[in-house]
PDB file of C-alpha atoms in Angstrom:
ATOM      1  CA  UNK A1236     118.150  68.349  93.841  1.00 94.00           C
ATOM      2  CA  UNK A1237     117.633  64.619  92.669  1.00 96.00           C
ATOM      3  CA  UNK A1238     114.514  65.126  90.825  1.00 97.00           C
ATOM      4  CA  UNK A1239     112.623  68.452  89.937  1.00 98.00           C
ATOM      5  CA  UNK A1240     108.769  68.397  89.847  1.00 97.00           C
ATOM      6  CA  UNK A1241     106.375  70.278  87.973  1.00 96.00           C
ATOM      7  CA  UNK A1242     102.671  69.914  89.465  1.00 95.00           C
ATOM      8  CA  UNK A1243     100.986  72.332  92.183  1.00 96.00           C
ATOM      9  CA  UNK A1244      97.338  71.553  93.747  1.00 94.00           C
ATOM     10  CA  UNK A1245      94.795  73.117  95.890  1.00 93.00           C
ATOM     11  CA  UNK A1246      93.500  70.413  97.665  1.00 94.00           C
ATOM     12  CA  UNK A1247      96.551  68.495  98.631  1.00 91.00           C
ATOM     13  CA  UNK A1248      95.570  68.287 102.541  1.00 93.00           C
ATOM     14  CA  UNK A1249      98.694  67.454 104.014  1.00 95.00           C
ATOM     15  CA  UNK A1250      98.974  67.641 107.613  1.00 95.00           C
ATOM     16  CA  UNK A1251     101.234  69.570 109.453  1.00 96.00           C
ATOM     17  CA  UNK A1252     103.412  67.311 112.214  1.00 96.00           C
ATOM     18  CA  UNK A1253     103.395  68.792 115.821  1.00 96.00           C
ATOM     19  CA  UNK A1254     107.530  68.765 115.294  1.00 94.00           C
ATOM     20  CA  UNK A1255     109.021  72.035 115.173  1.00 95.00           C
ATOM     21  CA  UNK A1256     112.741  70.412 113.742  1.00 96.00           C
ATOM     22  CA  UNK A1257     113.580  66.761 112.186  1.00 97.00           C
ATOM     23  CA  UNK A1258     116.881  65.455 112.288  1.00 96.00           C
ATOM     24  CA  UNK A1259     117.995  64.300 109.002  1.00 97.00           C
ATOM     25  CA  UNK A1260     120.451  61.891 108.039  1.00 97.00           C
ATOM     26  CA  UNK A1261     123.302  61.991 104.962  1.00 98.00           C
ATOM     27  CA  UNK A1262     121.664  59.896 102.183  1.00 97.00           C
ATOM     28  CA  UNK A1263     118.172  60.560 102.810  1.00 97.00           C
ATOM     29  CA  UNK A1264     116.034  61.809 100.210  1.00 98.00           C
ATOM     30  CA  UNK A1265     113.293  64.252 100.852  1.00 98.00           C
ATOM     31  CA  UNK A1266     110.649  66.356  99.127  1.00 98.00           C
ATOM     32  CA  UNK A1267     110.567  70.172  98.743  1.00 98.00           C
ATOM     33  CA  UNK A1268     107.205  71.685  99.085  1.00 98.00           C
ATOM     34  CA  UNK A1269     105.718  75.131  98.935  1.00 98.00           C
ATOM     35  CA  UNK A1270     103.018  76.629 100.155  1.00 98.00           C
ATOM     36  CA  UNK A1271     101.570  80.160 101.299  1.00 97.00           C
ATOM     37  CA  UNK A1272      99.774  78.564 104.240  1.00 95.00           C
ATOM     38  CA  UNK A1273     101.046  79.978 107.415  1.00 93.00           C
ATOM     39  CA  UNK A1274      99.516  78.352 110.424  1.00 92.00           C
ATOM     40  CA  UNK A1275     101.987  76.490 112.353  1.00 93.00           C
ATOM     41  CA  UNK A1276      99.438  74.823 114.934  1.00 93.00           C
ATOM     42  CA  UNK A1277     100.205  70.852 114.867  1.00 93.00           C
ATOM     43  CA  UNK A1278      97.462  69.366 112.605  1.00 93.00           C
ATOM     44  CA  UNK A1279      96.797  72.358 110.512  1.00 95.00           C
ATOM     45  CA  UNK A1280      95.782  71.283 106.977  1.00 95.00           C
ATOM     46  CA  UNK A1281      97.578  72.532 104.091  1.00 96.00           C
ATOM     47  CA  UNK A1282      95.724  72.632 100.871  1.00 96.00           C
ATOM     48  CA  UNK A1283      97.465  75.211  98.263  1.00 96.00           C
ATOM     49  CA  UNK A1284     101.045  73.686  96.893  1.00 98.00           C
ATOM     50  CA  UNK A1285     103.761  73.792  94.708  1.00 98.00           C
ATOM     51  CA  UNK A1286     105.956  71.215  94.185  1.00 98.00           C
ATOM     52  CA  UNK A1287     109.884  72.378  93.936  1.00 98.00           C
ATOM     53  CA  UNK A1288     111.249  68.382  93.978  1.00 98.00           C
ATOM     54  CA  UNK A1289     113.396  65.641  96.114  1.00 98.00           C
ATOM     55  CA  UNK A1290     116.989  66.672  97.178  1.00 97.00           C
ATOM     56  CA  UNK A1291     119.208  64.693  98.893  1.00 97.00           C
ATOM     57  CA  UNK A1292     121.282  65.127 101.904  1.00 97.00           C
ATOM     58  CA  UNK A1293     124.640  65.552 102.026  1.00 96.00           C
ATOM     59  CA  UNK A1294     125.113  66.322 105.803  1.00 96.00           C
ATOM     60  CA  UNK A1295     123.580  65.067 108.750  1.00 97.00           C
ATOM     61  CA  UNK A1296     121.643  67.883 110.681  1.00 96.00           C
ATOM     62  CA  UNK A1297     118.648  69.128 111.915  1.00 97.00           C
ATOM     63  CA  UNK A1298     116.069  71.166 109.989  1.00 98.00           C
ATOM     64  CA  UNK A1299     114.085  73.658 112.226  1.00 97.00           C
ATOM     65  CA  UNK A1300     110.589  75.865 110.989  1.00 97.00           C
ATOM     66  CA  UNK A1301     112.018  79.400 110.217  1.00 97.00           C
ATOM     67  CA  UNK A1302     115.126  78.082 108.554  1.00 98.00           C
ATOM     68  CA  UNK A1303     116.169  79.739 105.342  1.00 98.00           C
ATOM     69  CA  UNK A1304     115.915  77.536 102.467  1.00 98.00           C
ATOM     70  CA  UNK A1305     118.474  78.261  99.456  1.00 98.00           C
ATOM     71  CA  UNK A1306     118.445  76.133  95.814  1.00 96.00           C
ATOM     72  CA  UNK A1307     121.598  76.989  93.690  1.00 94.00           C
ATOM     73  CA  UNK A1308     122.109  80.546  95.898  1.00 94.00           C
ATOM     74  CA  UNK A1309     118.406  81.580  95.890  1.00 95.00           C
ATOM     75  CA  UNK A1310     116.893  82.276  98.453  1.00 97.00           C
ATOM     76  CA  UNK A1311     113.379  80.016  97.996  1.00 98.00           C
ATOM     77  CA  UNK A1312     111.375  80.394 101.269  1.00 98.00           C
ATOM     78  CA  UNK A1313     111.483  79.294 104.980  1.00 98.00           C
ATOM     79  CA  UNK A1314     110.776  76.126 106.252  1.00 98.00           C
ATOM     80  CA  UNK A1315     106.912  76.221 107.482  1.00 98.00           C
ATOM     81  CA  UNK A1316     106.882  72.617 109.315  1.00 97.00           C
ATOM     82  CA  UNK A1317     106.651  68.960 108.094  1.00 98.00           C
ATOM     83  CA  UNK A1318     104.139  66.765 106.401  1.00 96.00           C
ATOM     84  CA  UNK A1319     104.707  63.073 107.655  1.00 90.00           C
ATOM     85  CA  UNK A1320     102.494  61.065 105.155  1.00 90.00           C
ATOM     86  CA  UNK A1321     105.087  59.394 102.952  1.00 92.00           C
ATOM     87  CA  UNK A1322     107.030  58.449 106.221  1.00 90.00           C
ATOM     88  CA  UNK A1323     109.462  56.685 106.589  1.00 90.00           C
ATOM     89  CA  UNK A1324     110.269  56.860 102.954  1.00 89.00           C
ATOM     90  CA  UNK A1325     110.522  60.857 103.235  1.00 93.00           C
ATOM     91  CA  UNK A1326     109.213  63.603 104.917  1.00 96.00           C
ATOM     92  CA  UNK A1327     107.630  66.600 102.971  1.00 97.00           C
ATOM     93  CA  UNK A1328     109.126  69.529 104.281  1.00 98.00           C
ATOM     94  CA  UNK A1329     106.700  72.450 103.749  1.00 98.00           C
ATOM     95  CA  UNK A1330     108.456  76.131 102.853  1.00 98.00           C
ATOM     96  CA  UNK A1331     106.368  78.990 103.336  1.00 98.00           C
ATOM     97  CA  UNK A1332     106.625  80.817  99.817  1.00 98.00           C
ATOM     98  CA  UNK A1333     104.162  83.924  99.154  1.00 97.00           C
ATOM     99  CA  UNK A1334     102.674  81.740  96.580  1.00 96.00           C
ATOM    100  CA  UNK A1335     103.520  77.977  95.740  1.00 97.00           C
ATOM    101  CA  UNK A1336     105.920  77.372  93.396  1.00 98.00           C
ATOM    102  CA  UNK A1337     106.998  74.687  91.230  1.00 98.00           C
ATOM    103  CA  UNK A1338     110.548  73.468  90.694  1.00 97.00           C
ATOM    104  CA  UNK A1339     109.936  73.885  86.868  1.00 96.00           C
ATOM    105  CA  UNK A1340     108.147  77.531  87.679  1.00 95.00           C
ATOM    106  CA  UNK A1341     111.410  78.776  89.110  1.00 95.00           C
ATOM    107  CA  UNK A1342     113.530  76.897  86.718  1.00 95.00           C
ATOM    108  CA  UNK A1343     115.254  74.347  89.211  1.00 96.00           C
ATOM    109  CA  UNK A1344     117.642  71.842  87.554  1.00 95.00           C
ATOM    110  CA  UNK A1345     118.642  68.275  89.381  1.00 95.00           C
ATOM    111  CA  UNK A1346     122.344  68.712  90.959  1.00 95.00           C
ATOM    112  CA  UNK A1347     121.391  72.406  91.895  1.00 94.00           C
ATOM    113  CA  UNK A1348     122.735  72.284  95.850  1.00 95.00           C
ATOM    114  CA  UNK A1349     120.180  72.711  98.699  1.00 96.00           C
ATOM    115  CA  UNK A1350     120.716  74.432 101.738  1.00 96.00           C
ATOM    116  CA  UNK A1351     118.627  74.970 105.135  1.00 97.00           C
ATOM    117  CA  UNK A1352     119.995  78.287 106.666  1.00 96.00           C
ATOM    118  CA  UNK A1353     119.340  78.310 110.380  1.00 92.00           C
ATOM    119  CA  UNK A1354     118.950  81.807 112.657  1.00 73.00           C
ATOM    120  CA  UNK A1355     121.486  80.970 114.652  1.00 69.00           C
TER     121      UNK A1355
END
């Protein structure tokens, strides 16, 4: 984590992109976002969020919806799809929590390590 955020909303009406996985490159800084939305059709609007914060990636890869997402070995939520209006300075990439969450709710600290957990 690079920066930890503290603000949730209920109108946020991000969009979900039609992309199932994003390949991300070492360097790149995206933000960590929570929701308990659960439709994955492309365009579905997502409303209720949490903000957890921006982390930074150490490791080229690719993120896929259903990975596990881990901060500082907790296991946070799994990746619900990604919100391309910020792009291409980041990509929100939505985690399906039962409720949203906050980085500050669940007491995240910047330099806590991130990790996407695939199925396979």
């Amino acid at each position: 984590m690079v920066k930890v955020l503290v603000h949730r909303r209920d109108d946020r009406g991000m969009s979900l992109e039609p992309f199932a996985s994003r390949c991300v490159r070492a360097g790149e800084v995206h933000e960590l976002v929570t929701t308990s939305h659960d439709d994955t059709e492309p365009g579905a609007r997502i409303d209720h969020v949490g903000f957890l914060g921006f982390a930074e990636i150490d490791r080229a890869g690719v993120i896929d919806r259903g990975d596990e997402v881990w901060i500082g070995g907790e296991l946070v939520g799994t990746v619900l799809g990604f919100d391309g209006c910020h792009f291409p300075n980041h990509y929100n990439i939505l985690i399906h929590t039962a409720l949203p969450v906050t980085g500050e709710g669940i007491g995240l600290k910047p330099e806590r390590e991130v990790c996407f957990r695939g199925r396979w």
